[in-house]
Amino acid sequence: MWSIRRRLLIVFLCISPCAAVHAQGLNWNEVEPGVWRGIAGKPEAYDLIKASGATANASALSKLPSVDFPIAKEAIHTQIIDGKTYLRFPLEKGEQIYGLGLNFQTIHQRGKVLQLHVDHFGGKDNGRTHAPVPFYVSSKGYGVFINTARYINMYVGSAVRKDSETPAVPKDRNTDKSWSSRPYSDAVEILVAAEGLEFFVFTGPKPIDAIKRYNLFMGGGPLPPRWGLGFTQRVKTLSTAADVEKEVSEFEKNGYPLDFVGLEPGWQSKAYPCTFEWDKGRYPDPKTFVKTMLDKGVRINLWTNPYVSPDAPFYKNILPYTGSHTVWNGVVPDLLTPQARDILFGQMQQDQVSLGVSGYKIDEVDGYDHYLWPDVATFPSGMSAEQMRQTYGVLMQRYSTEMFRKLNKRTYGLVRASNGGANAFPYVIYDDYYNHEDFITALINSGYSGVLWTPEVRASKTPEEWLRRMQTVVFSPMAMINAWSSSTKPWSFPEVAEQVKEMALLRMQMLPYWYSEFAKYHFEGMPPFRGMSLEEGFSTGVVKVKGNTNLEENPYAEAVSKEIKDQYMAGESLLVAPLFAGQTTRQVILPKGKWYDFFTGAYVGNGEVITVTPGLNKIPVYVKDGAVIPMMQPRLHVPGAKEKTDLEIRYYGEQPGHYMLYDDDGESYNYEKGQYSFREIRVEKQRDGGIKGQIAAAQKGMPNTIGKVTFKQMTK
Ligand code: GAL
């Protein structure tokens, strides 16, 4: 017999259409501390987490503060409509939404209509991008992840329901100047073409905590090998082994750092489609070539796309395990079949990785539609073309990383498509677009979405632009010149060659800092490059958005305070405020607390907007009070696994300084077995105005790459 309560509930469900919607079997389950799983209908078997194979770092998650479910559960609705799953999350007045993938022009996502769809960025933030990650973080301190490998339609605070609880008042356009074409909306609405959906809510309490939980839930960020954080140059297409050797010796001779070189199309016998074997003419002895480079401290990275040429040695073998359509006449390996994986990665392993090749640049896995299989394509695994497209970049990252893992070697490469769940893979996204400002906005957005992005430098019209671009790429996940078509070198503009060298060497000097910050990405989920909204004490106040009257006149204007997309946080303590070609002066918003100039140590301000005119040679970089920045001597290649490096630990301001310096062998996966240490650094100001610094002793039995340590007081 049904209980009275249950019968009453059924009556209630029948008379209340709203309740009937969320009565569709939406249940919540706390799967890790602060990570809630919601299920609507019957989710599909394949999703982003399955594609990536991501597993949570449960022990790191358990160290984050426990927080109650952040939204009223009854305000989250789900319904199956027309064979699709509809999901709705509430939005409050003043709430802002960040994330939803690698956007290039906007940080604030509230008010957007997006279709999250893997694609090459086409000049407009509409959801079609290299990493359309279905994760958003709210300024109210929680995150939402939609675990599907389908395209996703998102109405992010853009649509208005007639039963809205916080409706905007209708206005008369004829007479009322404050009429808006985009009335206030109080929900994020999501539609996915599947009869069920799994999704997650990540608690805060702060937005940064929700991001950390999201990253940790996917296994944490990648820990690149040390050399990955050095400097890299990609040489012109069709370069020969002799050309590369010559270029590498020019770097050495001219005193520019270089840790890995990228070979672009031309190392393979045929490309577009690819043969996955060395070209015997340009690379007659690849084994000796790779070894010669390694002996000089320079690793080799190889460009490829995954589309297999009829001339590839394994073409016939892989053919049965490829999709129905070709890309540039190359067959598309169905990476969801173990056979295709074994054949493709077997070839790469045997022909390249076993020679000491350090990694790949995986091109053309994103789109532009003409350059990919269409949605009507079929694959032997039975996976749909759509799901394949959403996850192909993820699968390439996953299985190529495995080749290196088998050898207990870390890799660090490039990829043009990614998605949610790929957070832990050691790949940096890049593209063909080339707008410096938008590259910085993308860098900021990468931190909201659990991906890495490089504002790569390719060419420039003027020495000024060249230097400005170089100044930012050294404050990014991959300091790279991609000269595949331009043939540029760091010294290509003699007017600024010395300044560029200084920046490239600064990158090397800062290696202990970058490496520790990536370790925090891996172990704590803290993104190394982040937007200002995540920074304690940051506020822009309510700034009216010019040219967007609908928002300007919106009664809930606090939701649209000005986007800050041209300054960002790099690691724990640095605020980077780039200048772009043509600019000589700019404003910088300093969060609350005292800030200091990174280069001079001078005090610059506290919770205010400053205007700076730094000159061409300088990129404005500021440091928090009490910041501790571990640096090493400038050098041309990162230190080897067993080498000891002297540190100069810089200290800024007045507050007691504290830093956790990460150390391991820099190359292997032994850190996963506990072979690493975080060494605590403390610095305090003394009565006499000087400083006293201490670093914890190296732990017995752990890798120790730290030599002599000195402390430098930057603020006098
Ligand atoms: C493009 C890629 C470039 C370069 C080029 C070589 O697709 O985005 O970075 O690798 O191919 O042909």
Coordinates of N, CA and C in Angstrom, one line a residue, residues 533-612:
S533 N 39.0 37.7 -11.3 CA 37.8 37.5 -10.5 C 38.1 36.5 -9.4
L534 N 39.1 35.6 -9.6 CA 39.3 34.6 -8.6 C 40.3 35.1 -7.5
E535 N 40.7 36.3 -7.7 CA 41.7 36.8 -6.7 C 41.1 37.5 -5.5
E536 N 41.5 37.1 -4.4 CA 41.0 37.7 -3.1 C 41.2 39.2 -3.2
G537 N 40.1 39.9 -2.8 CA 40.3 41.4 -2.7 C 40.2 42.1 -4.1
F538 N 39.8 41.4 -5.1 CA 39.7 42.0 -6.4 C 38.2 42.5 -6.6
S539 N 38.1 43.7 -7.1 CA 36.8 44.2 -7.3 C 36.9 45.3 -8.4
T540 N 35.9 45.2 -9.3 CA 35.9 46.3 -10.4 C 34.8 47.3 -10.1
G541 N 34.0 47.0 -9.0 CA 32.8 47.8 -8.7 C 31.8 47.6 -9.8
V542 N 30.8 48.4 -9.8 CA 29.8 48.2 -10.9 C 30.1 49.3 -12.0
V543 N 30.6 48.7 -13.1 CA 30.9 49.6 -14.2 C 29.9 49.4 -15.3
K544 N 29.4 50.5 -15.8 CA 28.4 50.3 -16.9 C 29.1 49.8 -18.1
V545 N 28.4 48.9 -18.8 CA 29.0 48.3 -20.0 C 28.6 49.2 -21.2
K546 N 29.6 49.8 -21.8 CA 29.3 50.7 -22.9 C 28.8 49.9 -24.1
G547 N 27.8 50.6 -24.8 CA 27.3 50.0 -26.0 C 26.4 48.8 -25.8
N548 N 26.1 48.5 -24.6 CA 25.2 47.3 -24.4 C 24.1 47.8 -23.5
T549 N 23.3 48.7 -24.1 CA 22.3 49.4 -23.2 C 21.4 48.5 -22.5
N550 N 21.1 47.4 -23.1 CA 20.2 46.4 -22.5 C 20.7 46.1 -21.1
L551 N 22.0 45.8 -21.0 CA 22.6 45.4 -19.8 C 22.8 46.7 -18.9
E552 N 23.2 47.8 -19.6 CA 23.4 49.0 -18.8 C 22.2 49.4 -18.0
E553 N 21.0 49.2 -18.7 CA 19.8 49.7 -18.0 C 19.2 48.6 -17.2
N554 N 19.8 47.5 -17.2 CA 19.3 46.3 -16.5 C 19.3 46.6 -15.0
P555 N 18.2 46.4 -14.3 CA 18.1 46.7 -12.9 C 19.1 45.8 -12.1
Y556 N 19.6 44.8 -12.7 CA 20.5 43.9 -12.0 C 21.9 44.1 -12.5
A557 N 22.3 45.3 -12.6 CA 23.5 45.6 -13.3 C 24.8 45.0 -12.7
E558 N 24.7 44.7 -11.4 CA 25.9 44.1 -10.8 C 26.3 42.8 -11.4
A559 N 25.4 42.2 -12.1 CA 25.8 40.9 -12.8 C 26.7 41.2 -14.0
V560 N 26.8 42.4 -14.4 CA 27.5 42.6 -15.7 C 28.6 43.7 -15.4
S561 N 29.2 43.7 -14.2 CA 30.2 44.7 -14.0 C 31.4 44.3 -15.0
K562 N 32.2 45.3 -15.2 CA 33.1 45.3 -16.4 C 34.0 44.0 -16.4
E563 N 34.1 43.5 -17.6 CA 35.0 42.3 -17.8 C 36.4 42.8 -17.7
I564 N 37.3 42.0 -17.0 CA 38.7 42.3 -17.0 C 39.4 41.2 -17.7
K565 N 39.8 41.5 -18.9 CA 40.3 40.4 -19.8 C 41.7 40.7 -20.3
D566 N 42.4 41.7 -19.7 CA 43.7 42.0 -20.2 C 44.7 42.1 -19.0
Q567 N 44.4 41.5 -17.9 CA 45.4 41.3 -16.9 C 45.0 40.0 -16.2
Y568 N 46.0 39.3 -15.7 CA 45.8 38.0 -15.1 C 46.8 37.6 -14.0
M569 N 46.4 36.6 -13.3 CA 47.3 36.1 -12.3 C 48.2 34.9 -12.8
A570 N 49.5 35.0 -12.6 CA 50.4 33.9 -13.0 C 51.0 33.3 -11.8
G571 N 50.5 32.1 -11.4 CA 51.0 31.5 -10.2 C 50.4 32.2 -9.0
E572 N 51.0 31.8 -7.8 CA 50.4 32.3 -6.6 C 50.5 33.8 -6.4
S573 N 51.6 34.4 -6.9 CA 51.8 35.8 -6.5 C 51.9 36.9 -7.5
L574 N 51.9 36.5 -8.8 CA 52.2 37.5 -9.8 C 50.9 38.0 -10.5
L575 N 50.9 39.3 -10.8 CA 49.8 39.8 -11.5 C 50.5 40.4 -12.8
V576 N 50.0 39.9 -14.0 CA 50.6 40.3 -15.2 C 49.7 41.2 -16.0
A577 N 50.2 42.3 -16.4 CA 49.3 43.3 -17.1 C 50.0 43.7 -18.4
P578 N 49.8 42.9 -19.5 CA 50.5 43.1 -20.7 C 50.1 44.4 -21.4
L579 N 51.1 44.9 -22.2 CA 50.7 45.9 -23.2 C 50.8 45.3 -24.6
F580 N 49.9 45.9 -25.4 CA 49.8 45.4 -26.8 C 50.4 46.4 -27.7
A581 N 50.8 46.0 -28.9 CA 51.4 46.9 -29.9 C 50.5 48.1 -30.0
G582 N 51.2 49.3 -30.0 CA 50.4 50.5 -30.1 C 50.1 51.2 -28.8
Q583 N 50.2 50.4 -27.7 CA 49.9 51.0 -26.4 C 51.2 51.4 -25.7
T584 N 51.1 52.6 -25.1 CA 52.3 52.9 -24.3 C 52.0 53.0 -22.8
T585 N 50.7 53.1 -22.6 CA 50.2 53.3 -21.2 C 49.0 52.4 -21.0
R586 N 48.7 52.0 -19.8 CA 47.5 51.3 -19.5 C 47.1 51.4 -18.0
Q587 N 45.9 51.0 -17.7 CA 45.5 50.9 -16.3 C 45.6 49.5 -15.8
V588 N 45.9 49.4 -14.6 CA 46.0 48.1 -13.9 C 45.1 48.1 -12.7
I589 N 44.3 47.1 -12.5 CA 43.5 47.1 -11.3 C 44.2 46.2 -10.3
L590 N 44.6 46.8 -9.2 CA 45.3 46.1 -8.1 C 44.2 45.6 -7.1
P591 N 44.2 44.4 -6.8 CA 43.3 43.9 -5.7 C 43.7 44.5 -4.3
K592 N 42.9 44.4 -3.3 CA 43.2 44.9 -2.0 C 44.5 44.2 -1.5
G593 N 45.2 45.0 -0.7 CA 46.5 44.5 -0.2 C 47.6 45.3 -1.0
K594 N 48.8 45.3 -0.4 CA 49.9 46.0 -1.0 C 50.5 45.2 -2.2
W595 N 50.8 45.9 -3.2 CA 51.4 45.3 -4.4 C 52.8 46.0 -4.7
Y596 N 53.7 45.2 -5.3 CA 55.0 45.7 -5.6 C 55.4 45.4 -7.0
D597 N 56.3 46.1 -7.5 CA 56.8 45.9 -8.9 C 57.7 44.6 -8.9
F598 N 57.4 43.7 -9.7 CA 58.2 42.4 -9.8 C 59.7 42.7 -10.0
F599 N 60.0 43.6 -10.9 CA 61.4 43.8 -11.3 C 62.2 44.7 -10.4
T600 N 61.5 45.6 -9.7 CA 62.3 46.6 -8.9 C 62.0 46.4 -7.4
G601 N 60.8 45.8 -7.1 CA 60.5 45.6 -5.7 C 59.8 46.9 -5.1
A602 N 59.6 47.9 -5.9 CA 59.0 49.2 -5.4 C 57.5 49.0 -5.2
Y603 N 57.0 49.7 -4.1 CA 55.6 49.6 -3.8 C 54.8 50.4 -5.0
V604 N 53.7 49.8 -5.4 CA 52.9 50.4 -6.5 C 51.5 50.8 -6.1
G605 N 50.9 50.2 -5.1 CA 49.6 50.6 -4.8 C 48.8 49.5 -4.0
N606 N 47.6 49.8 -3.6 CA 46.8 48.9 -2.8 C 45.3 49.1 -3.1
G607 N 44.7 48.0 -3.7 CA 43.3 48.1 -3.9 C 42.9 49.3 -4.8
E608 N 43.6 49.6 -5.8 CA 43.3 50.8 -6.6 C 43.6 50.5 -8.1
V609 N 43.2 51.5 -8.9 CA 43.5 51.4 -10.3 C 44.7 52.3 -10.5
I610 N 45.8 51.7 -11.0 CA 47.0 52.6 -11.3 C 47.1 52.7 -12.8
T611 N 47.7 53.8 -13.3 CA 48.0 54.0 -14.7 C 49.5 53.9 -14.8
V612 N 50.0 53.0 -15.7 CA 51.4 52.8 -15.9 C 51.9 53.1 -17.3

